[in-house]
mmCIF file of C-alpha atoms in Angstrom:
data_model
loop_
_atom_site.group_PDB
_atom_site.id
_atom_site.type_symbol
_atom_site.label_atom_id
_atom_site.label_comp_id
_atom_site.label_asym_id
_atom_site.label_seq_id
_atom_site.Cartn_x
_atom_site.Cartn_y
_atom_site.Cartn_z
ATOM 1 C CA MET A 1 173.273 273.227 27.950
ATOM 2 C CA SER A 2 172.574 276.426 27.884
ATOM 3 C CA THR A 3 171.083 279.138 24.355
ATOM 4 C CA ILE A 4 172.102 282.230 24.455
ATOM 5 C CA PHE A 5 169.399 284.925 21.874
ATOM 6 C CA GLU A 6 171.549 287.987 20.375
ATOM 7 C CA LYS A 7 169.969 291.122 19.918
ATOM 8 C CA LYS A 8 170.744 292.653 17.153
ATOM 9 C CA GLU A 9 170.918 296.405 15.943
ATOM 10 C CA GLN A 10 167.861 296.643 13.941
ATOM 11 C CA ARG A 11 168.469 299.286 10.151
ATOM 12 C CA VAL A 12 166.738 300.213 7.116
ATOM 13 C CA ALA A 13 168.630 299.291 4.447
ATOM 14 C CA GLN A 14 168.872 301.205 1.250
ATOM 15 C CA THR A 15 170.711 300.831 -2.315
ATOM 16 C CA LYS A 16 172.840 303.359 -4.318
ATOM 17 C CA VAL A 17 171.678 304.936 -7.245
ATOM 18 C CA ASN A 18 174.158 306.373 -9.614
ATOM 19 C CA GLY A 19 177.196 306.149 -6.206
ATOM 20 C CA MET A 20 174.460 307.403 -3.080
ATOM 21 C CA GLY A 21 172.268 306.084 -1.226
ATOM 22 C CA ASP A 22 168.101 305.958 -2.232
ATOM 23 C CA LEU A 23 166.981 307.537 1.490
ATOM 24 C CA GLY A 24 169.727 309.407 1.714
ATOM 25 C CA ILE A 25 169.162 311.066 -1.360
ATOM 26 C CA VAL A 26 165.855 311.653 -0.726
ATOM 27 C CA ILE A 27 165.583 312.313 2.706
ATOM 28 C CA LYS A 28 168.770 314.778 2.263
ATOM 29 C CA GLY A 29 166.348 316.833 -0.704
ATOM 30 C CA TYR A 30 163.768 316.813 2.507
ATOM 31 C CA CYS A 31 166.403 317.823 4.813
ATOM 32 C CA ASP A 32 167.675 320.436 2.398
ATOM 33 C CA SER A 33 164.124 321.800 1.657
ATOM 34 C CA ILE A 34 163.850 323.006 5.233
ATOM 35 C CA GLY A 35 167.219 324.135 4.977
ATOM 36 C CA LEU A 36 169.343 321.605 7.043
ATOM 37 C CA ASP A 37 171.335 322.000 3.980
ATOM 38 C CA THR A 38 174.335 320.495 5.685
ATOM 39 C CA PRO A 39 175.216 317.884 7.967
ATOM 40 C CA GLN A 40 176.770 319.832 10.932
ATOM 41 C CA LYS A 41 172.992 321.710 10.242
ATOM 42 C CA VAL A 42 171.238 317.555 10.470
ATOM 43 C CA VAL A 43 173.670 317.028 13.486
ATOM 44 C CA GLU A 44 172.670 319.627 15.430
ATOM 45 C CA VAL A 45 168.349 318.957 15.378
ATOM 46 C CA LEU A 46 168.878 315.253 15.762
ATOM 47 C CA SER A 47 171.399 315.478 18.604
ATOM 48 C CA LYS A 48 167.211 316.967 20.305
ATOM 49 C CA TYR A 49 165.164 313.906 19.261
ATOM 50 C CA GLY A 50 168.831 312.448 21.743
ATOM 51 C CA VAL A 51 170.291 310.655 18.260
ATOM 52 C CA ASP A 52 174.449 310.848 17.861
ATOM 53 C CA MET A 53 175.490 310.973 15.393
ATOM 54 C CA THR A 54 178.732 312.991 13.683
ATOM 55 C CA PRO A 55 178.580 315.263 10.226
ATOM 56 C CA GLU A 56 181.160 312.556 8.397
ATOM 57 C CA CYS A 57 178.143 309.628 9.187
ATOM 58 C CA VAL A 58 175.289 312.301 7.372
ATOM 59 C CA GLU A 59 177.944 312.448 4.562
ATOM 60 C CA ASP A 60 178.291 308.100 4.599
ATOM 61 C CA PHE A 61 174.270 308.343 4.615
ATOM 62 C CA TYR A 62 173.722 310.708 2.217
ATOM 63 C CA SER A 63 175.906 308.451 -0.090
ATOM 64 C CA GLY A 64 174.816 304.985 0.170
ATOM 65 C CA ASP A 65 177.751 303.592 3.065
ATOM 66 C CA TYR A 66 175.916 303.392 5.744
ATOM 67 C CA ASP A 67 172.692 302.268 7.301
ATOM 68 C CA LEU A 68 170.686 304.370 9.202
ATOM 69 C CA THR A 69 169.106 302.680 13.074
ATOM 70 C CA LEU A 70 166.163 302.580 13.789
ATOM 71 C CA GLU A 71 166.195 305.435 16.213
ATOM 72 C CA GLU A 72 168.048 307.009 13.662
ATOM 73 C CA PHE A 73 165.785 306.744 11.309
ATOM 74 C CA GLY A 74 162.589 308.244 13.462
ATOM 75 C CA ALA A 75 164.372 311.164 14.418
ATOM 76 C CA PHE A 76 164.617 312.231 10.235
ATOM 77 C CA HIS A 77 161.050 310.893 10.478
ATOM 78 C CA SER A 78 159.997 313.203 12.917
ATOM 79 C CA ILE A 79 162.033 316.094 12.482
ATOM 80 C CA LEU A 80 160.825 316.162 8.529
ATOM 81 C CA ASN A 81 157.273 314.819 9.253
ATOM 82 C CA LEU A 82 157.551 312.578 6.454
ATOM 83 C CA ASP A 83 154.496 310.830 4.788
ATOM 84 C CA GLY A 84 155.814 307.421 4.433
ATOM 85 C CA ASN A 85 154.088 307.036 0.951
ATOM 86 C CA ASP A 86 155.880 310.315 -0.469
ATOM 87 C CA LEU A 87 159.617 308.419 0.859
ATOM 88 C CA PHE A 88 158.844 305.028 -0.443
ATOM 89 C CA GLU A 89 157.468 307.001 -4.379
ATOM 90 C CA LYS A 90 160.048 309.102 -3.565
ATOM 91 C CA VAL A 91 162.626 306.572 -3.516
ATOM 92 C CA GLY A 92 160.693 304.037 -6.099
ATOM 93 C CA LYS A 93 161.238 306.758 -8.601
ATOM 94 C CA LEU A 94 164.483 306.673 -8.321
ATOM 95 C CA HIS A 95 164.544 302.657 -9.012
ATOM 96 C CA GLY A 96 162.113 303.626 -11.845
ATOM 97 C CA LEU A 97 159.350 302.718 -11.270
ATOM 98 C CA SER A 98 156.078 304.869 -11.420
#
């Protein structure tokens, strides 16, 4: 008898708040603040980091209908130079946590 190990792709889950993804809302705000104000612009920059997403996929992420892979999240982290504490504080505020 053999054992089969299945490698599953890990993803960064998010929760919907007012019809949008909590992480998507925060990352969209960061993107908008540096001029990546359309999904197409986001896709162009992500591609420079070796991440292949479509504009529709970016929109789905913003709306909470798509969870980023760790590679995609890492690319956003690099592009936006995210501060983890600030990121999670902003996500927490969306859920009423101070």
